[in-house]
Short mmCIF file of C-alpha atoms in Angstrom, two decimals:
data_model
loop_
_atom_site.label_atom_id
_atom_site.label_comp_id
_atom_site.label_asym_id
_atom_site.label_seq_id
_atom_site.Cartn_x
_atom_site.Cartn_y
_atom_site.Cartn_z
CA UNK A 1 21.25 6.19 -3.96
CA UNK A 2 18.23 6.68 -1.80
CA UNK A 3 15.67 3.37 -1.31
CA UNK A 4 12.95 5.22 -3.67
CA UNK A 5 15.77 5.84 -6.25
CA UNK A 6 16.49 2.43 -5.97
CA UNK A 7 12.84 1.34 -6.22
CA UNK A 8 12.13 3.64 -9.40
CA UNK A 9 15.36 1.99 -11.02
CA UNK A 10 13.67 -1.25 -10.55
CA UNK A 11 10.33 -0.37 -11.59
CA UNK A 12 12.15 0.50 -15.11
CA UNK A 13 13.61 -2.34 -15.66
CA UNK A 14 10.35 -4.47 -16.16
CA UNK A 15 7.70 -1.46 -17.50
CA UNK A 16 4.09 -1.55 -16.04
CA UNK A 17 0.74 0.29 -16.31
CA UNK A 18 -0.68 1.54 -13.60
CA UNK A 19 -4.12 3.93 -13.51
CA UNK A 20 -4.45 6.77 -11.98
CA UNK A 21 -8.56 7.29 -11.59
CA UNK A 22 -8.16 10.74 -9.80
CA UNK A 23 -7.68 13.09 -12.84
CA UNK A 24 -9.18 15.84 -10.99
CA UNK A 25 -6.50 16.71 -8.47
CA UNK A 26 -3.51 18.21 -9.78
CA UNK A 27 -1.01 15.92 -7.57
CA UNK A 28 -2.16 13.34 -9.89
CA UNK A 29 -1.39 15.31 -13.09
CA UNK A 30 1.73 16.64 -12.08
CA UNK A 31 2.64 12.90 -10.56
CA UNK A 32 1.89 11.70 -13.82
CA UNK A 33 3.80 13.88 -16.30
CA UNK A 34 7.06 13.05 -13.32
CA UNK A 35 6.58 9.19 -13.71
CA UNK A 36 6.44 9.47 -17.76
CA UNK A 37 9.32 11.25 -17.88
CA UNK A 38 11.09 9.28 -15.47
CA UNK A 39 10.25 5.65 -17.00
CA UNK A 40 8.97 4.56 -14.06
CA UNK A 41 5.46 3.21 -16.05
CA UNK A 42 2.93 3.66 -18.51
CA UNK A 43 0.16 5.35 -16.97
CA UNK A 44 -3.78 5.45 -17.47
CA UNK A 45 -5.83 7.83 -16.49
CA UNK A 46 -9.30 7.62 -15.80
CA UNK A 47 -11.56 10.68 -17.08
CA UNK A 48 -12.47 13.24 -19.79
CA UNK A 49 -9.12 13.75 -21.74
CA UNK A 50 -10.61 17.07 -22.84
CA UNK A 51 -10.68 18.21 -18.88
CA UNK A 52 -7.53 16.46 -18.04
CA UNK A 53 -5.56 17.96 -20.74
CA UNK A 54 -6.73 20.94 -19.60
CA UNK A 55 -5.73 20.43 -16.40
CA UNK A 56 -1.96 19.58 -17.48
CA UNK A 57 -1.60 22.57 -19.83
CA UNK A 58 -2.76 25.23 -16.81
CA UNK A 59 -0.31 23.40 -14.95
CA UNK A 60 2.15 23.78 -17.52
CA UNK A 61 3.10 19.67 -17.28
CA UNK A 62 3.35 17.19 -20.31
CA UNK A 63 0.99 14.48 -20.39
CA UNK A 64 2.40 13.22 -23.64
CA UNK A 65 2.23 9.50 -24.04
CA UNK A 66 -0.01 8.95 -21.18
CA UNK A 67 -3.67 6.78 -21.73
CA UNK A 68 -6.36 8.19 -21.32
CA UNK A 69 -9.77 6.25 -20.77
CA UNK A 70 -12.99 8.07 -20.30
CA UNK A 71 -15.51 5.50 -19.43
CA UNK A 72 -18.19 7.25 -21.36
CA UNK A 73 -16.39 6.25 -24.29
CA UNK A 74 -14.74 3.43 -23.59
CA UNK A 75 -14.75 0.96 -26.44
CA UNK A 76 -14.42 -2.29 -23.67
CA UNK A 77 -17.42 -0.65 -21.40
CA UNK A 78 -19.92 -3.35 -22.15
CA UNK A 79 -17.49 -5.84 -21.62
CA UNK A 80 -16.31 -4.71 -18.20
CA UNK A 81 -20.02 -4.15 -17.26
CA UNK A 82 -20.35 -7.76 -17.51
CA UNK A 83 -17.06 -8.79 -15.88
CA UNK A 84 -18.27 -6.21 -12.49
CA UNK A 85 -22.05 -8.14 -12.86
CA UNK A 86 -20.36 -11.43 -13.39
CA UNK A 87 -18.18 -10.95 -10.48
CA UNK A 88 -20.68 -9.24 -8.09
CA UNK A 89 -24.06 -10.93 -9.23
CA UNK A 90 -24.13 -13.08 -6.30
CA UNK A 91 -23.80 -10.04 -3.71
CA UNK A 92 -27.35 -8.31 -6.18
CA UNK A 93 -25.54 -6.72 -8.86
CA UNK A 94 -27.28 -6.50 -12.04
CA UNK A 95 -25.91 -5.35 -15.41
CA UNK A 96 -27.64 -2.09 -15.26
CA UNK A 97 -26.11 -0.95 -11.49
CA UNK A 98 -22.56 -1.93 -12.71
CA UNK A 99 -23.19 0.04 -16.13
CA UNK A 100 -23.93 3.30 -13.54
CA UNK A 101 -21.35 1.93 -11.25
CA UNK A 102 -18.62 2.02 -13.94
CA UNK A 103 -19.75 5.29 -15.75
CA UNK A 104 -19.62 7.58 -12.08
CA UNK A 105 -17.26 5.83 -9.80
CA UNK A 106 -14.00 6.79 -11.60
CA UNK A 107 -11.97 4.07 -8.61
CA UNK A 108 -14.32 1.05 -8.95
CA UNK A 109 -13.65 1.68 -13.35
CA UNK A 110 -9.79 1.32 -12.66
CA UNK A 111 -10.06 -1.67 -10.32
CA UNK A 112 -12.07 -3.61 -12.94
CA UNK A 113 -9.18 -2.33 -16.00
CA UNK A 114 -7.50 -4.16 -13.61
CA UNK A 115 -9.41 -7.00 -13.21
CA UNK A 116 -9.20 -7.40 -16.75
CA UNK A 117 -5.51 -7.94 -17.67
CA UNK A 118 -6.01 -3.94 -18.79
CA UNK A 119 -3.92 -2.61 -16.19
CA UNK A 120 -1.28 -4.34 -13.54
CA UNK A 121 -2.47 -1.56 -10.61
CA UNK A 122 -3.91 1.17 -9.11
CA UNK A 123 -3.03 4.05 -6.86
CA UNK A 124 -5.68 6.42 -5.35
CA UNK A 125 -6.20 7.62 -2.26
CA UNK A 126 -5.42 11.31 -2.29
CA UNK A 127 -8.65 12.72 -2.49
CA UNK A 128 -10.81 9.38 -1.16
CA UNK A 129 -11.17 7.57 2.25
CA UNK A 130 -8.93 4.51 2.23
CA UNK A 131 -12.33 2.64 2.54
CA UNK A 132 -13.32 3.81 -0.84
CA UNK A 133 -10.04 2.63 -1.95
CA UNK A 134 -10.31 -0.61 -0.53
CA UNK A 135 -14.15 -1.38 -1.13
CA UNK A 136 -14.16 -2.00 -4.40
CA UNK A 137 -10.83 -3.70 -4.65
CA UNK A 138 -11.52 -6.75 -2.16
CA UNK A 139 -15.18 -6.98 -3.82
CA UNK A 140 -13.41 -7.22 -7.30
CA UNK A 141 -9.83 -8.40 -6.36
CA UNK A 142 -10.47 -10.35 -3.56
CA UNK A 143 -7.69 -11.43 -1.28
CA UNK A 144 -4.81 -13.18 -2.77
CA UNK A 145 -4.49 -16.82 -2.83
CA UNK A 146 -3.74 -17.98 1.28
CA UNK A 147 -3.75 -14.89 2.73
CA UNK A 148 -5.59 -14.39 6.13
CA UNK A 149 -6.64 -10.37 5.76
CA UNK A 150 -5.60 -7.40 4.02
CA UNK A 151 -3.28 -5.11 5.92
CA UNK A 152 -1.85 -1.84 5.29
CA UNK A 153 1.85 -0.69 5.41
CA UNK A 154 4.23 1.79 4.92
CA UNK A 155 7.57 2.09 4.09
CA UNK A 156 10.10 4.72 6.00
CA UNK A 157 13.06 6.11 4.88
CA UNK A 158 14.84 7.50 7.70
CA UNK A 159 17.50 9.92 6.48
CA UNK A 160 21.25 9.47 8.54
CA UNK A 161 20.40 6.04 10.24
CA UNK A 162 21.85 3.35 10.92
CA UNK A 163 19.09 1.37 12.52
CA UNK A 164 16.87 -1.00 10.91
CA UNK A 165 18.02 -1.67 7.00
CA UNK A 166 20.16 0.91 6.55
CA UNK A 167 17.11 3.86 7.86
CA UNK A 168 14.46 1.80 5.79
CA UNK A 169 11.76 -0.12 7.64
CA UNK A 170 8.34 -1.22 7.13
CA UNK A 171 5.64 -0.59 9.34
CA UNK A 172 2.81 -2.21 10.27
CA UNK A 173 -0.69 -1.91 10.46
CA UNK A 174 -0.69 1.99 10.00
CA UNK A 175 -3.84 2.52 7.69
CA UNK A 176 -6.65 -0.59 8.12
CA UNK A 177 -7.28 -2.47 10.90
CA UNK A 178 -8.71 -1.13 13.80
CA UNK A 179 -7.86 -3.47 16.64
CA UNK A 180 -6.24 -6.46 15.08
CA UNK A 181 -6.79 -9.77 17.35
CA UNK A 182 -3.66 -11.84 18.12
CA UNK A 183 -4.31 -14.23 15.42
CA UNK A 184 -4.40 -10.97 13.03
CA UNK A 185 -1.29 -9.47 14.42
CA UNK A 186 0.55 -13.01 13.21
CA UNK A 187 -0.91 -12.82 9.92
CA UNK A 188 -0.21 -9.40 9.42
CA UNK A 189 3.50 -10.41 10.62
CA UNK A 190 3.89 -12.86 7.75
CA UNK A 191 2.47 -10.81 4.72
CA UNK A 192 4.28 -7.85 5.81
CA UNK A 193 7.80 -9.85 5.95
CA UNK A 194 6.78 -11.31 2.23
CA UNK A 195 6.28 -7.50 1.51
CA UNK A 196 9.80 -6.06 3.00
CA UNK A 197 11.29 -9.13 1.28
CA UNK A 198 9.89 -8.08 -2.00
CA UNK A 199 10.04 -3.90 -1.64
CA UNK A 200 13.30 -3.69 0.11
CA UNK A 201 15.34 -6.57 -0.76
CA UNK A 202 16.62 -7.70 2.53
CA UNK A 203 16.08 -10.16 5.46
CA UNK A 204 12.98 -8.86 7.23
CA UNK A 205 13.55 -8.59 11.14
CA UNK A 206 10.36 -8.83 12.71
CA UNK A 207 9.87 -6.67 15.90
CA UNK A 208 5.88 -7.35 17.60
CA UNK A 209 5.83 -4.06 19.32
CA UNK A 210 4.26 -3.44 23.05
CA UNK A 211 4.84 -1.35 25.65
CA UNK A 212 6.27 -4.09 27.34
CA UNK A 213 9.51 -6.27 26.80
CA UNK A 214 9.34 -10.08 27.72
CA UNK A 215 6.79 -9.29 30.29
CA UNK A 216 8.00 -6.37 32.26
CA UNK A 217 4.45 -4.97 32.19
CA UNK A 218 1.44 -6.87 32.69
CA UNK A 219 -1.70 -6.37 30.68
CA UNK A 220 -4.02 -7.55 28.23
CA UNK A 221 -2.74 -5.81 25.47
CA UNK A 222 0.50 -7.16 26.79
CA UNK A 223 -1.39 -10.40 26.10
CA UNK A 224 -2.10 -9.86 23.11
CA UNK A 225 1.41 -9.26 21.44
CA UNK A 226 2.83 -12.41 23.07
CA UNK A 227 -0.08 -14.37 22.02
CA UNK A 228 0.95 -13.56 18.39
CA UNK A 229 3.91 -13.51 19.06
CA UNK A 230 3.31 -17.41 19.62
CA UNK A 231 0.91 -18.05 17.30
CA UNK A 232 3.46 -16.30 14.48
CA UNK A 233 6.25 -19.23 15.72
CA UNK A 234 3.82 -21.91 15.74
CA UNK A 235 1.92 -21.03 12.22
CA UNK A 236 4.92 -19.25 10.00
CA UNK A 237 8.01 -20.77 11.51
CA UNK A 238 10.47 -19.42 8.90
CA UNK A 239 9.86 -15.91 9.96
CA UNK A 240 12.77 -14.08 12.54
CA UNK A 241 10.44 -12.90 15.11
CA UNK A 242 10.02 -11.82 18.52
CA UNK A 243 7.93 -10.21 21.13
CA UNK A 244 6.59 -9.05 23.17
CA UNK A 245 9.02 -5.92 22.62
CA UNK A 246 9.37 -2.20 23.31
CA UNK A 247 10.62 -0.11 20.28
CA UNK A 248 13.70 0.88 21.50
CA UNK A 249 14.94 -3.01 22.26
CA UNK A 250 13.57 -3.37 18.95
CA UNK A 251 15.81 -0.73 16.96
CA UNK A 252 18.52 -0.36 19.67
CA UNK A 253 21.38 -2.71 19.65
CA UNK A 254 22.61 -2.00 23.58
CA UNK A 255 19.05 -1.46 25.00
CA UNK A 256 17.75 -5.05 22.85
CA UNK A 257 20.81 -6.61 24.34
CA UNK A 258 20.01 -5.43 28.45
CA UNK A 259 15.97 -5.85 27.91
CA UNK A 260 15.64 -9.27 25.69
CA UNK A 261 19.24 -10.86 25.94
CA UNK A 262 19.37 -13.96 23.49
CA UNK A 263 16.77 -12.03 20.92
CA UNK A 264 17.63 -12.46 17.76
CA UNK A 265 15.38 -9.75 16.51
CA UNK A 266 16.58 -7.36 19.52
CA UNK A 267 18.19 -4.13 18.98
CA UNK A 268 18.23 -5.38 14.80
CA UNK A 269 14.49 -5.13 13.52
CA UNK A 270 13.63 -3.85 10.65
CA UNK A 271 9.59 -4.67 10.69
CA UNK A 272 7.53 -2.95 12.90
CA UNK A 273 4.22 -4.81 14.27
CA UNK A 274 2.48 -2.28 16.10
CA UNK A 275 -0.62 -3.84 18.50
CA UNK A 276 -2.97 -1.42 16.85
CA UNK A 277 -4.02 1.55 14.29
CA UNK A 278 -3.72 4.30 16.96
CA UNK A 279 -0.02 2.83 17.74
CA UNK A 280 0.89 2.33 13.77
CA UNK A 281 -0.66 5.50 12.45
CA UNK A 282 0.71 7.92 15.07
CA UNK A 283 4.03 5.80 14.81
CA UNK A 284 4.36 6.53 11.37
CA UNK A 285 3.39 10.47 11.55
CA UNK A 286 6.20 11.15 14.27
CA UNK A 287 8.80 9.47 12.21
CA UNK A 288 7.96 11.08 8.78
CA UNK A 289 7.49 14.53 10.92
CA UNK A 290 10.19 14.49 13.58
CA UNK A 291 12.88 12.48 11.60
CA UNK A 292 12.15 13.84 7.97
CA UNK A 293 11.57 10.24 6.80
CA UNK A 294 9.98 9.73 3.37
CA UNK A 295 6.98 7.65 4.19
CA UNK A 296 5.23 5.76 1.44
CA UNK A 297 2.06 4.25 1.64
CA UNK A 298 -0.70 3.52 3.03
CA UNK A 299 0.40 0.43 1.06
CA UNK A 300 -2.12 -2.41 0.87
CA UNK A 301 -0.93 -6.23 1.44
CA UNK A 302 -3.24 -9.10 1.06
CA UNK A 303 -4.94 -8.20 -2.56
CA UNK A 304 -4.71 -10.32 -5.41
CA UNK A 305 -3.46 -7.58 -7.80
CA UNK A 306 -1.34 -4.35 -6.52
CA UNK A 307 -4.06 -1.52 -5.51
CA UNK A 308 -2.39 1.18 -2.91
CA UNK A 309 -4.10 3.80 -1.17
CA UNK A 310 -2.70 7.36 -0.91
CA UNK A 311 -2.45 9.20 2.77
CA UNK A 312 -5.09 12.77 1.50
CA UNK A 313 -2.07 14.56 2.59
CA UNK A 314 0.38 13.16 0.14
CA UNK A 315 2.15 15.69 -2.21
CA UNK A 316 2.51 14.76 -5.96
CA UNK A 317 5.82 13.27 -5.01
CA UNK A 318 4.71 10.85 -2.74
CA UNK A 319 2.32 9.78 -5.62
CA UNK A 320 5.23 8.97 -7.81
CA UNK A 321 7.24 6.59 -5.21
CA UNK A 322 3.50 4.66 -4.79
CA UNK A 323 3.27 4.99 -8.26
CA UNK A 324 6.66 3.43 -7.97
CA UNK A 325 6.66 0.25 -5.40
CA UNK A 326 3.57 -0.23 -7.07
CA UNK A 327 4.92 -1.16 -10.54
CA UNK A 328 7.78 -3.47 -8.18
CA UNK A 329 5.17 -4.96 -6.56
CA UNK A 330 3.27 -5.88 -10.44
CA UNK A 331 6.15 -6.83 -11.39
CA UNK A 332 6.04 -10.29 -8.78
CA UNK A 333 2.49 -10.98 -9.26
#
């Protein structure tokens, strides 16, 4: 069984909702009619039902038991344009902005269903910027309880390997943060071991990735792995970590053992802490294009309730194993 089949079995046994605000793409229609009739969650959608069923019958897909809520009619709309002025008054919301807020900006109307207790997550991001995505959910959300900064992630599926967790790894930061400073790099360590814990099931193996092993280069981005590499030891000791490492002693066993002899996390990680965006992002592209992995995510780490951004690229199927790890991730909330 593949790690998404795995995931989707899991998200079944403990049924969430999860909206879907982007009724006017057909990935989302189609994604939705899959995860209905796969049990993988109840879905809301966020729009005119008229338009959307449309949608789903020139598509020829079955929308049949999904929710839809079309903000213009919404019987709780008064009730969430006070939650969105209660929770953003301080920042100059007033009741009339988050009435115009809520009844155009089809994202910022399924964060606050969330915000409510109306919905356990969210997945957009296939035809919006990640920073539309994210805006509204850390001015709503906020960052969960102890947790530094919110981080992106993805998971890979890498069919035929033996590296890593049996060809699954998680990857990290591929989708948010620019040029994370050492102290970030650490943090992002720790909630992205909680997350491979959670998503994957297994002992995350945390790999701070350079292009230099144990100093065999010498630079300040060097530097800056090995500081959080240290800082990561000092502040989350329970974590198996190392650095600073190159990614094949990370993922190979006989190249770990000749560059970082004594690593524990040599030649066995399965976490990937890449020093930057540029790094993670075109990491993750040459994996899911040169080794046919199944790449999920952007995932987002670090927000008090599960919202997960969508790469504008994704196809309807990626939508459904978001969809998916999103409902797992609800589930531990």
């Amino acid at each position: 069984m593949s790690y998404i089949d795995l995931i989707k079995e899991k998200a079944r046994q403990d049924i969430r909702t999860i909206v879907l605000p982007e009724t006017n793409d057909k990935r989302t229609l189609i994604a939705a009619s899959r995860i209905l009739e796969e049990g993988i969650a109840n879905i809301i959608m966020v729009g005119n039902e008229e338009k959307i069923m449309d949608g789903a019958g020139w598509l020829e897909v079955d929308l049949t038991g999904v929710t839809v809520v079309d903000p213009a009619r919404c019987d709780k709309l008064d009730e969430y344009v006070n939650l969105l002025y209660e929770t953003r008054k301080s920042k100059g919301m007033t009741e009339e902005k988050a009435r115009e807020i809520l009844l155009k900006d089809y994202l910022t109307f399924g964060v606050i269903m969330v915000k409510a207790n109306d919905a356990d997550g969210m997945v957009a991001g296939a035809c919006h910027a990640t920073a539309d995505v994210l805006r509204p959910s850390l001015q709503i959300l906020k960052t969960a309880p102890g947790v530094k900064l919110v981080s992106g992630f993805f998971i890979l599926d890498v069919p035929d390997c033996t590296m890593g967790e049996e060809g699954t790894f998680l990857f990290a930061d591929c989708g948010l943060n620019q040029d994370p400073t050492a102290e970030e790099l650490a943090a992002i360590a720790d909630t992205s071991a909680k997350s491979f814990k959670q998503l994957v099931g297994a002992k995350p193996i945390i790999a701070m990735l350079s292009h230099s092993t144990k100093g065999s280069a010498k630079h300040p981005l060097v530097d800056k792995v090995a500081e959080a590499t240290r800082i990561a030891h000092e502040e989350y000791p329970g974590l198996t970590l190392d650095g600073e490492l190159q990614a094949d002693a990370a993922l190979v066993p006989a190249i770990g053992k000749s560059k970082a002899p004594g690593s524990e996390v040599a030649g066995n990680a399965n976490v990937l802490i890449f020093p930057n965006l540029d790094c993670g992002n075109i990491g993750y592209k040459l994996v899911q294009r040169l080794a046919k992995a199944e790449a999920y995510g952007p995932m987002l780490q670090g927000i008090a309730k599960p919202v997960n951004d969508l790469s504008r690229g994704c196809s309807w199927e990626d939508i459904v194993g978001v969809v998916a790890l999103t409902a797992v991730q609800a589930q531990l909330v």
